[in-house]
PDB file of C-alpha atoms in Angstrom:
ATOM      1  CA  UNK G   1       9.062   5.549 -29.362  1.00 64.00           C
ATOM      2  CA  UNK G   2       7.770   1.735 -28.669  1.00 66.00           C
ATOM      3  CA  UNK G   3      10.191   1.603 -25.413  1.00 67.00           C
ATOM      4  CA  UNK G   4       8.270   5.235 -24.430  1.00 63.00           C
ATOM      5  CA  UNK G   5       4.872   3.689 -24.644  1.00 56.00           C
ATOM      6  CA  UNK G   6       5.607   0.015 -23.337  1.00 57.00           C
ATOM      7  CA  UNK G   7       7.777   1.818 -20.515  1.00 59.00           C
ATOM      8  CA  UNK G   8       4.048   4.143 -20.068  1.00 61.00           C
ATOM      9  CA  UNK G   9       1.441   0.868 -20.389  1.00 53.00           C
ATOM     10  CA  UNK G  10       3.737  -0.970 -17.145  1.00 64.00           C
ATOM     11  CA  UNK G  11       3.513   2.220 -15.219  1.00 62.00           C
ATOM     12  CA  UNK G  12      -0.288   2.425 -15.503  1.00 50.00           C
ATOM     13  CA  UNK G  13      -0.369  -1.681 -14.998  1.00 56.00           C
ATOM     14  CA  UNK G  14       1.451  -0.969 -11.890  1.00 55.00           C
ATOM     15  CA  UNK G  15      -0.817   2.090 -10.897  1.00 56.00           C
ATOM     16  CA  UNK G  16      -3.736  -0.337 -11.473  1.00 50.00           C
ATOM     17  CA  UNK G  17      -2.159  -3.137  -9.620  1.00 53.00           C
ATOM     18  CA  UNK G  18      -1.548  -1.308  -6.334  1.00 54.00           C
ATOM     19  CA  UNK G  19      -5.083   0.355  -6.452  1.00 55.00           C
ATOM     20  CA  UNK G  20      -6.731  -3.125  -6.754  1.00 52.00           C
ATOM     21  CA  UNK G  21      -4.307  -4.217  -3.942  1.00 51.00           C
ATOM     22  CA  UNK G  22      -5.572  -1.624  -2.259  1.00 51.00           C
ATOM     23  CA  UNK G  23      -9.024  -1.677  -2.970  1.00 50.00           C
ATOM     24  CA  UNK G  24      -9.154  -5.393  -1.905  1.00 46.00           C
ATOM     25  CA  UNK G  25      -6.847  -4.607   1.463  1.00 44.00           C
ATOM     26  CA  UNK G  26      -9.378  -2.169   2.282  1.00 45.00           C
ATOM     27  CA  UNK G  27     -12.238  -4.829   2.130  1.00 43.00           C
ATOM     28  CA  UNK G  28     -10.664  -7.078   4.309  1.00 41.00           C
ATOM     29  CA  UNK G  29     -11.495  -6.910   8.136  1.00 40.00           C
ATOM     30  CA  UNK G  30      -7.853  -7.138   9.258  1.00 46.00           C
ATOM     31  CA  UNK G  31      -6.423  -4.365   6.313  1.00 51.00           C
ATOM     32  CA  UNK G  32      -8.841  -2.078   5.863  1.00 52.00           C
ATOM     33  CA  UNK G  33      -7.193   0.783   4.953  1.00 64.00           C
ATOM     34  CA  UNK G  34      -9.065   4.217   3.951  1.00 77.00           C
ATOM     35  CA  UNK G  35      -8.537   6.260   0.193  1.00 83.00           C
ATOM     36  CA  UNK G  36      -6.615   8.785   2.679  1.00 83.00           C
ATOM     37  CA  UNK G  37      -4.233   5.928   3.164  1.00 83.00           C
ATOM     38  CA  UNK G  38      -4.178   4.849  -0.364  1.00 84.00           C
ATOM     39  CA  UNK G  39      -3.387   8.519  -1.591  1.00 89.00           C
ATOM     40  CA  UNK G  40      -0.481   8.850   0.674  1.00 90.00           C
ATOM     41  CA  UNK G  41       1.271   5.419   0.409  1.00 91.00           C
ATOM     42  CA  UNK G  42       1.045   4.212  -2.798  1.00 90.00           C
ATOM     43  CA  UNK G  43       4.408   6.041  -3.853  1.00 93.00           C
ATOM     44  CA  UNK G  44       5.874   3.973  -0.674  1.00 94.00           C
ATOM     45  CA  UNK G  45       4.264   1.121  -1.532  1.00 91.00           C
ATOM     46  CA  UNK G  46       5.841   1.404  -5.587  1.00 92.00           C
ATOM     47  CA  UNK G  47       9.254   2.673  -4.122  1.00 94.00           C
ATOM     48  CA  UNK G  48       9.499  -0.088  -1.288  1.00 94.00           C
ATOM     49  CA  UNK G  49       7.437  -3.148  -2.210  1.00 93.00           C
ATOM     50  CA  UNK G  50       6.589  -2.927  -5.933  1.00 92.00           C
ATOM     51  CA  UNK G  51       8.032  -6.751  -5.840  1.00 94.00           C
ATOM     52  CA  UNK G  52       5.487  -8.058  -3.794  1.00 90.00           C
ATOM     53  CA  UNK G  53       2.323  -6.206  -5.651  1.00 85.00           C
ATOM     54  CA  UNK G  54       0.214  -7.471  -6.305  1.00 86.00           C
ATOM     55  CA  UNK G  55      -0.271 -10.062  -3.168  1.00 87.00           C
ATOM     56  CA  UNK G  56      -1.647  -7.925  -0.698  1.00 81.00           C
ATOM     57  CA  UNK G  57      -0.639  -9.417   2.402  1.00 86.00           C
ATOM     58  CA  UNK G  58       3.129  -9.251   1.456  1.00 90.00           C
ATOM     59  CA  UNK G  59       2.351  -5.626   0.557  1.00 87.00           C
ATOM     60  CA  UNK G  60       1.053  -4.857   3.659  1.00 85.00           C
ATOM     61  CA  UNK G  61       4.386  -6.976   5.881  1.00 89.00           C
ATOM     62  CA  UNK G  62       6.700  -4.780   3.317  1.00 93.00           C
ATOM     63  CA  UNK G  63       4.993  -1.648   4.204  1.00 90.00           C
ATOM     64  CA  UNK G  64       5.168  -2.606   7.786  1.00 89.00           C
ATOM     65  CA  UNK G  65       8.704  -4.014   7.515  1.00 93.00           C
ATOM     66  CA  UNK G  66       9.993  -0.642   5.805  1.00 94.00           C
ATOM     67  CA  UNK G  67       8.049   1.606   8.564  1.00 92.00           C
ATOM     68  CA  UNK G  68      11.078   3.690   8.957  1.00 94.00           C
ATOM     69  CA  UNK G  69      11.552   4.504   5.524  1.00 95.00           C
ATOM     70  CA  UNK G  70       8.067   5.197   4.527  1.00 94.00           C
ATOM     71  CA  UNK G  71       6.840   8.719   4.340  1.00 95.00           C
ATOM     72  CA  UNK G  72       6.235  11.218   6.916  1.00 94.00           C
ATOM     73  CA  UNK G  73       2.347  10.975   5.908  1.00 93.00           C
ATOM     74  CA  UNK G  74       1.839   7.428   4.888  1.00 93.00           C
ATOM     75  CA  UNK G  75       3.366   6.342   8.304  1.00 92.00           C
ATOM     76  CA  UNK G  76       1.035   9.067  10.046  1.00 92.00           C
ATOM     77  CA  UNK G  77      -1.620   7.383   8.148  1.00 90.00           C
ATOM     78  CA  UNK G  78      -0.959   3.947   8.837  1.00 87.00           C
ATOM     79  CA  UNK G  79      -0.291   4.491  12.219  1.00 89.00           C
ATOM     80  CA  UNK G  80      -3.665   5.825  13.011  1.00 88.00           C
ATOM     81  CA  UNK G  81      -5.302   2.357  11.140  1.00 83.00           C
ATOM     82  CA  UNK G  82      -3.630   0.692  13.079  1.00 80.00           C
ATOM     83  CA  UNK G  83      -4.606   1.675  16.123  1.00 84.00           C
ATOM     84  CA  UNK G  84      -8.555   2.146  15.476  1.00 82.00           C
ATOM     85  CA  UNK G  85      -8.344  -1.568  14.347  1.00 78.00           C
ATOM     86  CA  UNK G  86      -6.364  -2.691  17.341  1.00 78.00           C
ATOM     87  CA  UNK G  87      -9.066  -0.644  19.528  1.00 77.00           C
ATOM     88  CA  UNK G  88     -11.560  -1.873  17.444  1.00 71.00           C
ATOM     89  CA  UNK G  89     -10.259  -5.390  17.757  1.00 57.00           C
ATOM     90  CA  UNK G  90      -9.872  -5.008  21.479  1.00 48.00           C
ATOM     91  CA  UNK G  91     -13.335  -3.179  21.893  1.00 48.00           C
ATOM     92  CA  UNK G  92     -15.325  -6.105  20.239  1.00 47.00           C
ATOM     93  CA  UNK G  93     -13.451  -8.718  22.870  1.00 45.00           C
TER      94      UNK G  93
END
C-alpha cells in the first residue's frame, strides 16, 4: 500500500515538474511553446527526457534530439513553433 501511494505522489511530482517546465519554456522568447503543445508532448517529454526535467533547456535539446521518435502530434506541433518563431525571428531582422 505505501509503495502504491509513494509510486502515485512521484507521478504527480513529475506531472507538476514538466508543467512548470513547460509553463516557464513557454515564457521564454526563444521556447515559447503553446498549451496545444504542452497537451500533446508531455507523454514524449516523460517517455524520452524525464532525466533532464526539470531544466528546461535540456528538455527542449532532448525533445529536439529525439524528433524522430516523438509522436505523430507533438512533432506536428513542434514543428509548426518552430517555424512561426524562426519567421518571427527572421521578420523582426
Amino acid at each position: 500500500m505505501t509503495a502504491v501511494f509513494f509510486n502515485t505522489v512521484r507521478k504527480v511530482g513529475l506531472v507538476l515538474a514538466l508543467t512548470t517546465s513547460f509553463a516557464a519554456v513557454s515564457s521564454t522568447a526563444s521556447f515559447a511553446f503553446s498549451s496545444e503543445a504542452q497537451q500533446q508532448c508531455t507523454g514524449d517529454a516523460f517517455r524520452l527526457c524525464s532525466s533532464e526535467i526539470p531544466n528546461i533547456p535540456k528538455i527542449t535539446a532532448c525533445m529536439v534530439k529525439h524528433r524522430a521518435d516523438l509522436s505523430a502530434g507533438c512533432r506536428g506541433v513542434m514543428d509548426r513553433e518552430f517555424a512561426a518563431q524562426k519567421s518571427g525571428k527572421l521578420a523582426a531582422q
